[in-house]
Backbone as a printed PyTorch tensor [residue, N CA C, xyz], in Angstrom:
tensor([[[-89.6740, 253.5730,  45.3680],
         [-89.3780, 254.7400,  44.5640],
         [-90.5740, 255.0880,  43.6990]],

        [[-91.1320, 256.3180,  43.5390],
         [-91.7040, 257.2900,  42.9600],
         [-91.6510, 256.8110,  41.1750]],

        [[-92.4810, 257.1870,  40.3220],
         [-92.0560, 257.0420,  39.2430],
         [-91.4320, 258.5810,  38.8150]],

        [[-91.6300, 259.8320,  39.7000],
         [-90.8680, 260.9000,  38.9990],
         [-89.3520, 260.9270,  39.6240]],

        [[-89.4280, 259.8610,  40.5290],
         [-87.3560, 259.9740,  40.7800],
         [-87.1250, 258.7570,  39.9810]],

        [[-87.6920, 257.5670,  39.4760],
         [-87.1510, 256.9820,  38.7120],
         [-87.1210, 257.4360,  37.3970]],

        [[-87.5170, 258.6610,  36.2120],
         [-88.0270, 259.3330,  35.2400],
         [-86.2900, 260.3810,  35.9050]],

        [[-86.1440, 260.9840,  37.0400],
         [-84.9640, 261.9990,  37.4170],
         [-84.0200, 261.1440,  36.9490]],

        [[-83.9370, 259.9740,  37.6660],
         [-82.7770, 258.9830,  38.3420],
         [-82.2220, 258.5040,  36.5350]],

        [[-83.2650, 258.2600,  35.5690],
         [-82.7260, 258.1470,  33.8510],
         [-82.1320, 258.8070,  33.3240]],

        [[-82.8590, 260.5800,  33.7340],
         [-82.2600, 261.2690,  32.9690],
         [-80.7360, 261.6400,  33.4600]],

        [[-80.6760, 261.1870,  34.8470],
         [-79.1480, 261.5540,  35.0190],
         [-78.5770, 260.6100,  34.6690]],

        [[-78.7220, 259.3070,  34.6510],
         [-77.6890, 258.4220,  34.2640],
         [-77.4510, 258.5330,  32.7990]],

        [[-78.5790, 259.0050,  31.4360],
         [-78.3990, 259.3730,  30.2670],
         [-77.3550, 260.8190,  29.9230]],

        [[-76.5660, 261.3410,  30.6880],
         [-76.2990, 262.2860,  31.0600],
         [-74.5320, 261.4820,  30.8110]],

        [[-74.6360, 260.1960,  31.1690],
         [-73.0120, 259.9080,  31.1410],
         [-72.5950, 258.9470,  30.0030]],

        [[-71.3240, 259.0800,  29.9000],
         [-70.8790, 258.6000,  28.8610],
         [-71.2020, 256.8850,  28.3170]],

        [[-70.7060, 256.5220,  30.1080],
         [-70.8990, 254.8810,  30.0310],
         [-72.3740, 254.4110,  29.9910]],

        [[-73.3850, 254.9280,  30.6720],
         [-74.6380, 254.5370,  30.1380],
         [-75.5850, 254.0610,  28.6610]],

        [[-75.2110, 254.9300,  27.9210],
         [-75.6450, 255.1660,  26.5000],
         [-74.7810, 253.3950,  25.9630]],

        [[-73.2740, 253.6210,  26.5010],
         [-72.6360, 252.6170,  25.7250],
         [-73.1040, 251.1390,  26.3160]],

        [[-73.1790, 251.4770,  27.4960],
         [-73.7590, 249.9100,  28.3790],
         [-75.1590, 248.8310,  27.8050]],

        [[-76.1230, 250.4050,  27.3980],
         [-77.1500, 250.0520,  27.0180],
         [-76.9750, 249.3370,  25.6140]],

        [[-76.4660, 250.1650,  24.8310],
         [-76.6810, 249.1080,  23.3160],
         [-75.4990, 248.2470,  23.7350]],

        [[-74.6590, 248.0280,  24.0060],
         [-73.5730, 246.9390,  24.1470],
         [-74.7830, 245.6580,  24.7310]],

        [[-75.4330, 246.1960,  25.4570],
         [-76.3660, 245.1080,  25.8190],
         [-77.3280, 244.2170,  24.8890]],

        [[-77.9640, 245.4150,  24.0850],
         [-78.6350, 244.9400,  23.3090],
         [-78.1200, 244.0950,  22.2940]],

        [[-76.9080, 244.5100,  21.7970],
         [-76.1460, 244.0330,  20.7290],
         [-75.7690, 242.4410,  21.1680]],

        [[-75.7540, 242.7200,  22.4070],
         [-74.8860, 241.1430,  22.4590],
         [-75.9740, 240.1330,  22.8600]],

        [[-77.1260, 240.6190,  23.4100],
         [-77.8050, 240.0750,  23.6020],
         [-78.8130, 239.3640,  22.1680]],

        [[-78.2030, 240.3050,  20.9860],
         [-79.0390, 239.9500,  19.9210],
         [-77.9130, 238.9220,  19.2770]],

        [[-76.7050, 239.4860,  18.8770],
         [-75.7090, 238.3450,  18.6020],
         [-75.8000, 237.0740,  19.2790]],

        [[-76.1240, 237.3040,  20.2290],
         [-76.6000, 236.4280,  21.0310],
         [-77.7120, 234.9970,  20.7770]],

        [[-78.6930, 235.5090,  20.3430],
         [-80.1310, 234.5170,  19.7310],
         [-79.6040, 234.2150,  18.4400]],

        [[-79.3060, 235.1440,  17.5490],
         [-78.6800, 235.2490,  16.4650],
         [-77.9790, 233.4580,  16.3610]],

        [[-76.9310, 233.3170,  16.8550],
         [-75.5920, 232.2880,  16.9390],
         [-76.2520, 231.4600,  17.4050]],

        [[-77.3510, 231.4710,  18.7010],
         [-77.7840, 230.3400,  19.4470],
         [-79.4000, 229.8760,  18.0530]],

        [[-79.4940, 230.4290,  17.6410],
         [-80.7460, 229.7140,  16.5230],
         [-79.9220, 229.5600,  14.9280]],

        [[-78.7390, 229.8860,  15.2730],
         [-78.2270, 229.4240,  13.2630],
         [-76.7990, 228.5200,  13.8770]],

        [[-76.1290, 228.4670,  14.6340],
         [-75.0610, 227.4940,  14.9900],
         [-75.2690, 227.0920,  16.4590]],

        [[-73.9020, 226.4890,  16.8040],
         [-74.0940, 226.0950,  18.1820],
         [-72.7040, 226.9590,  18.4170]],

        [[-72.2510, 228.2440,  19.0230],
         [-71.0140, 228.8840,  18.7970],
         [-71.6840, 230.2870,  20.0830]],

        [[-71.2200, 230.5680,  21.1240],
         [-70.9900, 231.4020,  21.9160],
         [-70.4250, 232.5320,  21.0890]],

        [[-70.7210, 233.8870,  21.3300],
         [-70.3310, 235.3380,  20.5700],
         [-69.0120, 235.0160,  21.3310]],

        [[-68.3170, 234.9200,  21.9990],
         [-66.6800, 234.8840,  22.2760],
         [-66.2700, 233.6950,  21.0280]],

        [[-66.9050, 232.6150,  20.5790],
         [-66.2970, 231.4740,  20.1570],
         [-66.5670, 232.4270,  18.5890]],

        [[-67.5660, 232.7070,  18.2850],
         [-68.0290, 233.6220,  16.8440],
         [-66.6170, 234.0890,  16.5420]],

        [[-66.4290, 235.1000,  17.8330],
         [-65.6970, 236.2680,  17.7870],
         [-64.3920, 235.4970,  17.3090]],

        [[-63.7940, 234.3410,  17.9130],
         [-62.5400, 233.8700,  17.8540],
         [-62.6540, 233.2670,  16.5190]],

        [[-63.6080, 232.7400,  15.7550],
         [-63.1900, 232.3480,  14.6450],
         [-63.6470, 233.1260,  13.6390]],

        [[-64.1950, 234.7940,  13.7740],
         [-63.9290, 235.5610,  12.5750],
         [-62.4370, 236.0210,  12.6180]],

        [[-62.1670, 236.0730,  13.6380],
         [-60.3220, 236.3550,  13.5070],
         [-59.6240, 235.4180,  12.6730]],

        [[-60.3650, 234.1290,  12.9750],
         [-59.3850, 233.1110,  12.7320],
         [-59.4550, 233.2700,  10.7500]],

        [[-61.0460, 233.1590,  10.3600],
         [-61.4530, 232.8390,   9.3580],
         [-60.2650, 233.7080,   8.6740]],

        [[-60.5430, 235.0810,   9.1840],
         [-60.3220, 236.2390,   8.1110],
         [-58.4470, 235.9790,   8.0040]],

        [[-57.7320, 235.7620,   8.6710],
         [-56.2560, 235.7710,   8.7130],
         [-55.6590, 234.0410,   8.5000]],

        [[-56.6550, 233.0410,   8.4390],
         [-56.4240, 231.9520,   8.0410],
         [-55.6180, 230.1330,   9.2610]],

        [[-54.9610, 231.5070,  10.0800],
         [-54.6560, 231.4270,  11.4430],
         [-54.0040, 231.9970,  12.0550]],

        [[-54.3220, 232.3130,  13.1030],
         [-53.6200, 232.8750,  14.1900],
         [-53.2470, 231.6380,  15.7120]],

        [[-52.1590, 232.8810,  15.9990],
         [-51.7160, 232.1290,  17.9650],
         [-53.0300, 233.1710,  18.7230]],

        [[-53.6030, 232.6560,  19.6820],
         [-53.8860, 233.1640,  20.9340],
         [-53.3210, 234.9370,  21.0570]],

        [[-52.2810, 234.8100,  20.9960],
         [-51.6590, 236.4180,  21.0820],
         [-52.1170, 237.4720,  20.3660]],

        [[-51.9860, 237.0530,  18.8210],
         [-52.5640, 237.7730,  17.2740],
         [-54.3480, 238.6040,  17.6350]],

        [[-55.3480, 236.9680,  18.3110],
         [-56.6490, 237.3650,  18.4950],
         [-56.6470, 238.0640,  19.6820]],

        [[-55.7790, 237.9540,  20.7700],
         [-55.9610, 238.9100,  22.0500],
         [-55.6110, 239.8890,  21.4800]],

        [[-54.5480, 240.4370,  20.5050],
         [-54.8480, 241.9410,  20.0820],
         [-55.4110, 242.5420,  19.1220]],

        [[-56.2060, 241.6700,  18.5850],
         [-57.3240, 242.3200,  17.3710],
         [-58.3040, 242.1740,  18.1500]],

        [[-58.8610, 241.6690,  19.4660],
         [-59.9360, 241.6140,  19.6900],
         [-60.1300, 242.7220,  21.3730]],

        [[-58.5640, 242.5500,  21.6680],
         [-58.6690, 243.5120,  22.9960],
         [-59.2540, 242.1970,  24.3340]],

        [[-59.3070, 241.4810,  24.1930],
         [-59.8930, 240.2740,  24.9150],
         [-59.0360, 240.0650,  25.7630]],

        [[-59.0690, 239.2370,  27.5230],
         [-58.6780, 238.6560,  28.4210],
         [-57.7360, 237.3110,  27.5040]],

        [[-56.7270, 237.3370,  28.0120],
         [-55.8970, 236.3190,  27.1570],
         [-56.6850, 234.6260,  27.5480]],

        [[-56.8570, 234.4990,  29.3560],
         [-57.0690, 233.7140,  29.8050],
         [-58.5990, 233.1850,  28.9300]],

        [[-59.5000, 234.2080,  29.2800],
         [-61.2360, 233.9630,  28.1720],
         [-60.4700, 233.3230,  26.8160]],

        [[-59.9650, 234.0360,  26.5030],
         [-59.4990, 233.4400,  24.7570],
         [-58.8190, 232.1190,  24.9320]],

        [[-58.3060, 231.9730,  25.7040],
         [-57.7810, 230.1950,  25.6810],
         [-58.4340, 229.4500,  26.1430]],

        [[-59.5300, 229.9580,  26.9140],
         [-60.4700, 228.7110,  27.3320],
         [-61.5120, 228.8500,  25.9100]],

        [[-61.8070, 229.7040,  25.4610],
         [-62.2520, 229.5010,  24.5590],
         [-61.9750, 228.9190,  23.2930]],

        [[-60.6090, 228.9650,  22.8520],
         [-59.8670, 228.1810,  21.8030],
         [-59.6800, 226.7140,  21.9920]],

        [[-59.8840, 226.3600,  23.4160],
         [-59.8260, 225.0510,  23.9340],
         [-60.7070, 224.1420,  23.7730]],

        [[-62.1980, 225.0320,  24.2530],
         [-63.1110, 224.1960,  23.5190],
         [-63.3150, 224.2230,  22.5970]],

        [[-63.0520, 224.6060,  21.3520],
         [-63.5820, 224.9210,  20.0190],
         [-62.0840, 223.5840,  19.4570]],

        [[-61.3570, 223.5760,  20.0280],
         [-60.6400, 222.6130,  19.9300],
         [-60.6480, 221.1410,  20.1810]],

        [[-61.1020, 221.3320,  21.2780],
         [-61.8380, 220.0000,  21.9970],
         [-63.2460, 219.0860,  21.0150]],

        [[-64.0090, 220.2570,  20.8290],
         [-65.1510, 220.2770,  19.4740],
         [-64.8490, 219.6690,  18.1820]],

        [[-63.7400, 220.1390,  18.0410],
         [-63.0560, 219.6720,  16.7430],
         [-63.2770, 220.8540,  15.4240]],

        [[-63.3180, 221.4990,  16.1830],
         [-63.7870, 223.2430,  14.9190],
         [-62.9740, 223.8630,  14.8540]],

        [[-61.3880, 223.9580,  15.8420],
         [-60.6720, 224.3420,  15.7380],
         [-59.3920, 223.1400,  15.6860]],

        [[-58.0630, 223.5180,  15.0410],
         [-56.9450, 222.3550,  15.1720],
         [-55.8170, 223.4950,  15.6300]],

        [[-54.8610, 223.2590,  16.6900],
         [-53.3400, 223.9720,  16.8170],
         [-52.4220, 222.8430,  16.5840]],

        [[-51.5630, 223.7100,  16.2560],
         [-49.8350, 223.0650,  15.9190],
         [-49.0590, 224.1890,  16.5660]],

        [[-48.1630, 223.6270,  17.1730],
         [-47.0740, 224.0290,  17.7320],
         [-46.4110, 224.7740,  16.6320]],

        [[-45.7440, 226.4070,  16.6000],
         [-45.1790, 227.2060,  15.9280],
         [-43.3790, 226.3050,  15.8810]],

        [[-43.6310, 226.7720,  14.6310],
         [-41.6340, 226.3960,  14.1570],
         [-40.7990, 227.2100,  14.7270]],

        [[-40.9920, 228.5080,  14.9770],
         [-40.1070, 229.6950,  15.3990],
         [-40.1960, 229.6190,  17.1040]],

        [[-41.2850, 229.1810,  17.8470],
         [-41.1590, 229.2110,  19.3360],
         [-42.1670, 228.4480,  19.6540]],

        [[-42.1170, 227.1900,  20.8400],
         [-42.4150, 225.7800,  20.3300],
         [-43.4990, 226.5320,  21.9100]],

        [[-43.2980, 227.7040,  22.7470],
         [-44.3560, 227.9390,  23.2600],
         [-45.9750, 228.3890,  22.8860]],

        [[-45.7230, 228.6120,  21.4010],
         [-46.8980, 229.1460,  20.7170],
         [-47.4990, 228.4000,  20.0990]],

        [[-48.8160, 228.3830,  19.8440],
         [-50.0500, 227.3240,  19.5150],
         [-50.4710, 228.4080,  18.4780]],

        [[-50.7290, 227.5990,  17.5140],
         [-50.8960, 228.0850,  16.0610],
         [-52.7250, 227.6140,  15.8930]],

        [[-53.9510, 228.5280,  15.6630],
         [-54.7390, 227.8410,  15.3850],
         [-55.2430, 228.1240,  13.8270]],

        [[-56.3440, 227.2990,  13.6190],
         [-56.8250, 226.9680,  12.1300],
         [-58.1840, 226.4460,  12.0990]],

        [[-58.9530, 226.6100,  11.6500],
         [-60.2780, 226.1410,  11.5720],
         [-60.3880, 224.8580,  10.8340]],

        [[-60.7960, 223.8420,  11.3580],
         [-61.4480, 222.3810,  11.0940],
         [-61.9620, 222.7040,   9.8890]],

        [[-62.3030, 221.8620,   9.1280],
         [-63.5200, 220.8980,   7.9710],
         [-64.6870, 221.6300,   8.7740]],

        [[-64.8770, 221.2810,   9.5030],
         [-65.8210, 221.1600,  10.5560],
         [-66.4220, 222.6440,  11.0530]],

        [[-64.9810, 223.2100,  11.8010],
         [-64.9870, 224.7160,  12.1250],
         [-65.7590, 225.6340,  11.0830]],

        [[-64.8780, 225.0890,   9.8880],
         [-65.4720, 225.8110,   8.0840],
         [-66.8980, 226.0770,   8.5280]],

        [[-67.5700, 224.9700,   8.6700],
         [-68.7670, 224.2510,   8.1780],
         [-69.7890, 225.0400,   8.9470]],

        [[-69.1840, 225.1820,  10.2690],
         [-70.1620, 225.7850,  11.7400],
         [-69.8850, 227.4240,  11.4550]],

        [[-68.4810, 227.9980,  11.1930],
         [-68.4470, 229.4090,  10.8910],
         [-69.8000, 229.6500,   9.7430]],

        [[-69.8010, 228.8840,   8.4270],
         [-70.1710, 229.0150,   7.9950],
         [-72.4050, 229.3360,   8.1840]],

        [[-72.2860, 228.0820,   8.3950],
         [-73.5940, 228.1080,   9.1180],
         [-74.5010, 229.4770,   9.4990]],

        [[-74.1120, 230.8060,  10.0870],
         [-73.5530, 231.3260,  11.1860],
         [-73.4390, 232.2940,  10.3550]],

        [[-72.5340, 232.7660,   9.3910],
         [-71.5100, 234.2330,   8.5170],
         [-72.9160, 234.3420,   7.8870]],

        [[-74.0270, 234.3170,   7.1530],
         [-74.6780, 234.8720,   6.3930],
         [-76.1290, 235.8570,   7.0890]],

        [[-76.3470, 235.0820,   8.4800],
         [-76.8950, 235.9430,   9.3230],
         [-76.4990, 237.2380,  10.2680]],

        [[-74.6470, 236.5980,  10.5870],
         [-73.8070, 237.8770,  11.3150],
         [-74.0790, 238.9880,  10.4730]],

        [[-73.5840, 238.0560,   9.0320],
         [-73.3920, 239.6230,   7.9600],
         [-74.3550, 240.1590,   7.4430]],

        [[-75.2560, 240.0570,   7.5450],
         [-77.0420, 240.3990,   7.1860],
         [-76.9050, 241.4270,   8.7110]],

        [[-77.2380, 241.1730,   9.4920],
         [-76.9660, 242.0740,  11.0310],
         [-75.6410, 243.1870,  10.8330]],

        [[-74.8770, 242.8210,  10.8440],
         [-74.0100, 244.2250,  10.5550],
         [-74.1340, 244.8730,   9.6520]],

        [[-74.3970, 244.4480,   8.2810],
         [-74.6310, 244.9070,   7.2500],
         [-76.0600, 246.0110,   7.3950]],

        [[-76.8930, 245.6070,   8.4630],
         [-77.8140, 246.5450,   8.7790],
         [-77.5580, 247.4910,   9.7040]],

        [[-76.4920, 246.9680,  10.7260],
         [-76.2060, 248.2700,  11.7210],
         [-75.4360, 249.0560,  11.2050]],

        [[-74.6870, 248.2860,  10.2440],
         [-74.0390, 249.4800,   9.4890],
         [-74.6440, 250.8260,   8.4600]],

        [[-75.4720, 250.4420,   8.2990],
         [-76.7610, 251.4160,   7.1350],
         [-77.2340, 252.2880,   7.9610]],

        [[-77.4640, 252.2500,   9.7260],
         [-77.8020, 252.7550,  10.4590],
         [-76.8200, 254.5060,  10.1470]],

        [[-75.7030, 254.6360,   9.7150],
         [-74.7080, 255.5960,   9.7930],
         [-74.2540, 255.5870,   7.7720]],

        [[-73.7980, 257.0500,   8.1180],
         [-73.0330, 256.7240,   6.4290],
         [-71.7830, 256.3810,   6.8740]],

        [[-70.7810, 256.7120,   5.9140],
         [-69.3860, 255.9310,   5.8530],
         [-69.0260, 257.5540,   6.7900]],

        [[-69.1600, 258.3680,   6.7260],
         [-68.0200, 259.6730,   7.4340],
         [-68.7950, 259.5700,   9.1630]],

        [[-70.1350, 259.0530,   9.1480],
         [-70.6880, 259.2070,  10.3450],
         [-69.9290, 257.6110,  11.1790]],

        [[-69.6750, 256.8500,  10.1090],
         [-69.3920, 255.7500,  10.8870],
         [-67.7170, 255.9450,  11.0510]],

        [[-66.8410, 256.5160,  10.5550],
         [-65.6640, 256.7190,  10.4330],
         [-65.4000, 257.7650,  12.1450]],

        [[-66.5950, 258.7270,  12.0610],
         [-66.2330, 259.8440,  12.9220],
         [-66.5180, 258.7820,  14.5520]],

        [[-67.6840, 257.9720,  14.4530],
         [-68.0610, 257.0520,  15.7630],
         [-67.0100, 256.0900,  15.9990]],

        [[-66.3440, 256.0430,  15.1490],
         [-65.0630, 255.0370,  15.1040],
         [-64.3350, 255.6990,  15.8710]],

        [[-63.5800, 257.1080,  15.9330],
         [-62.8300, 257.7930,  16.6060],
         [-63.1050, 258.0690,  17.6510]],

        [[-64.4700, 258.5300,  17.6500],
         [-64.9350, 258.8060,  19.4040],
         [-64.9230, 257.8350,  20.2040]],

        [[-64.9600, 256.5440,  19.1980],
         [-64.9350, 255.0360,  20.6750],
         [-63.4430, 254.9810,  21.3440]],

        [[-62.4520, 255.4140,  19.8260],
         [-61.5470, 255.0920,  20.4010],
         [-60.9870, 256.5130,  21.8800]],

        [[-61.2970, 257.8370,  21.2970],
         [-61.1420, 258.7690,  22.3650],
         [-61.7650, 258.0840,  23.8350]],

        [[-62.4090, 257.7900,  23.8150],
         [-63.5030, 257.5110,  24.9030],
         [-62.3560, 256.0390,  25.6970]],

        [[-62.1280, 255.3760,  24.7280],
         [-60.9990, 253.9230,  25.2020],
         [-59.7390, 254.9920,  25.7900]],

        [[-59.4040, 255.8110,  25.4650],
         [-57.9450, 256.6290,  25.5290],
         [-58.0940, 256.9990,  26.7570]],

        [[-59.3790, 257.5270,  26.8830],
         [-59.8520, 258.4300,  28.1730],
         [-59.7250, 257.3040,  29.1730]],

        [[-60.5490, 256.5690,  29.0440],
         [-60.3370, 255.2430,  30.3620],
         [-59.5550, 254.8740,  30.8610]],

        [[-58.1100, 254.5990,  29.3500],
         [-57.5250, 254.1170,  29.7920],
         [-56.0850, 255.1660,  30.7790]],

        [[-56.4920, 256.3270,  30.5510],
         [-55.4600, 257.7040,  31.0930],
         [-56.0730, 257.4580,  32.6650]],

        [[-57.5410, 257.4040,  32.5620],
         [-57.9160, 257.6460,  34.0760],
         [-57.4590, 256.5930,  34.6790]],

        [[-57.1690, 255.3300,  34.4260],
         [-56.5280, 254.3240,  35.2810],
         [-55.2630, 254.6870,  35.7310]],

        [[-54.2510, 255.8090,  34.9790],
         [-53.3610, 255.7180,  35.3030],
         [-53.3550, 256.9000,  36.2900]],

        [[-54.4600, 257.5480,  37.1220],
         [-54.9070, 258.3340,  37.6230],
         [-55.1520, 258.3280,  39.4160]],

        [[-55.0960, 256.7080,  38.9890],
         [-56.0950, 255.7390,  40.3170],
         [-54.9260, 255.4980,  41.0030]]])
C-alpha cells in the first residue's frame, strides 16, 4: 500500500464513531496500564475491582458487575485471585448463602493504597482536560453512543 491510500484509508476510518473511541481506550489502558505495573503489582481489571470495592466497603460479584458493566465470569476470576493473594477476603452473605461478600485485606488496604495516589494524579489530569459542563455533556454522549449499540443488537 501507497502512503496516499494509507493517509485515504485514516481519514475514513476517523470518519466513524468506534475509531476515535478505540484509539484513546487504547491509550488509556495502555497507560493505566505501566501506571499499576510500576507503583503495585494489580492488573487494571484487579485496580478496577478494588476501587469498587474500596469505595462501597464491600460488595458481591453482582454489585461490581453492575457498576462496572464487566463479564461476570472476568470478575470472578478476578476476585479469585486477589483472593487467593490475600488482598481480598469473602464471606458467605446471611440473606442467600449463594452470594460471596467481598472486602479488602490489611493487605488489599495496603496494595490499593500503594497504587490510589498515582490513579488519582492521572484522572485528576484527564479530567482538567474538559470543564465540568464539557465533561457532564461527554458523559451523555458515551452513554447515547452505549444506547445506540445496544438498540442495534436488537436489530441483528
Amino acid at each position: 500500500m501507497d502512503v496516499e491510500h494509507l493517509e485515504r484509508q485514516d481519514i475514513y476510518l476517523k470518519q466513524h464513531v468506534t475509531y476515535p473511541l478505540a484509539r484513546v481506550n487504547a491509550r488509556l489502558t495502555a497507560q493505566a496500564t505501566r501506571l499499576l505495573s510500576k507503583y503495585s503489582d494489580l492488573s487494571l481489571s484487579q485496580w478496577r475491582l478494588m476501587v469498587v470495592i474500596e469505595s462501597m466497603g464491600q460488595a458481591s460479584i453482582a454489585d461490581i458487575v453492575r457498576m462496572l458493566d464487566f463479564d461476570k465470569g472476568q470478575m470472578s476470576r478476578v476476585a479469585q485471585n486477589l483472593v487467593q493473594r490475600g488482598l481480598l477476603k469473602s464471606k458467605v452473605s446471611e440473606s442467600d448463602q449463594r452470594i460471596h461478600i467481598l472486602s479488602l485485606t490489611e493487605a488489599g488496604y495496603l496494595e490499593f493504597q500503594r497504587a490510589a495516589p498515582y490513579m488519582k494524579r492521572r484522572r485528576d489530569h484527564l479530567r482538567q482536560a474538559l470543564s465540568e459542563k464539557e465533561r457532564k455533556q461527554f458523559l451523555r454522549l458515551m452513554d447515547r453512543i452505549a444506547i445506540a449499540a445496544e438498540t442495534f443488537e436488537d436489530q441483528i
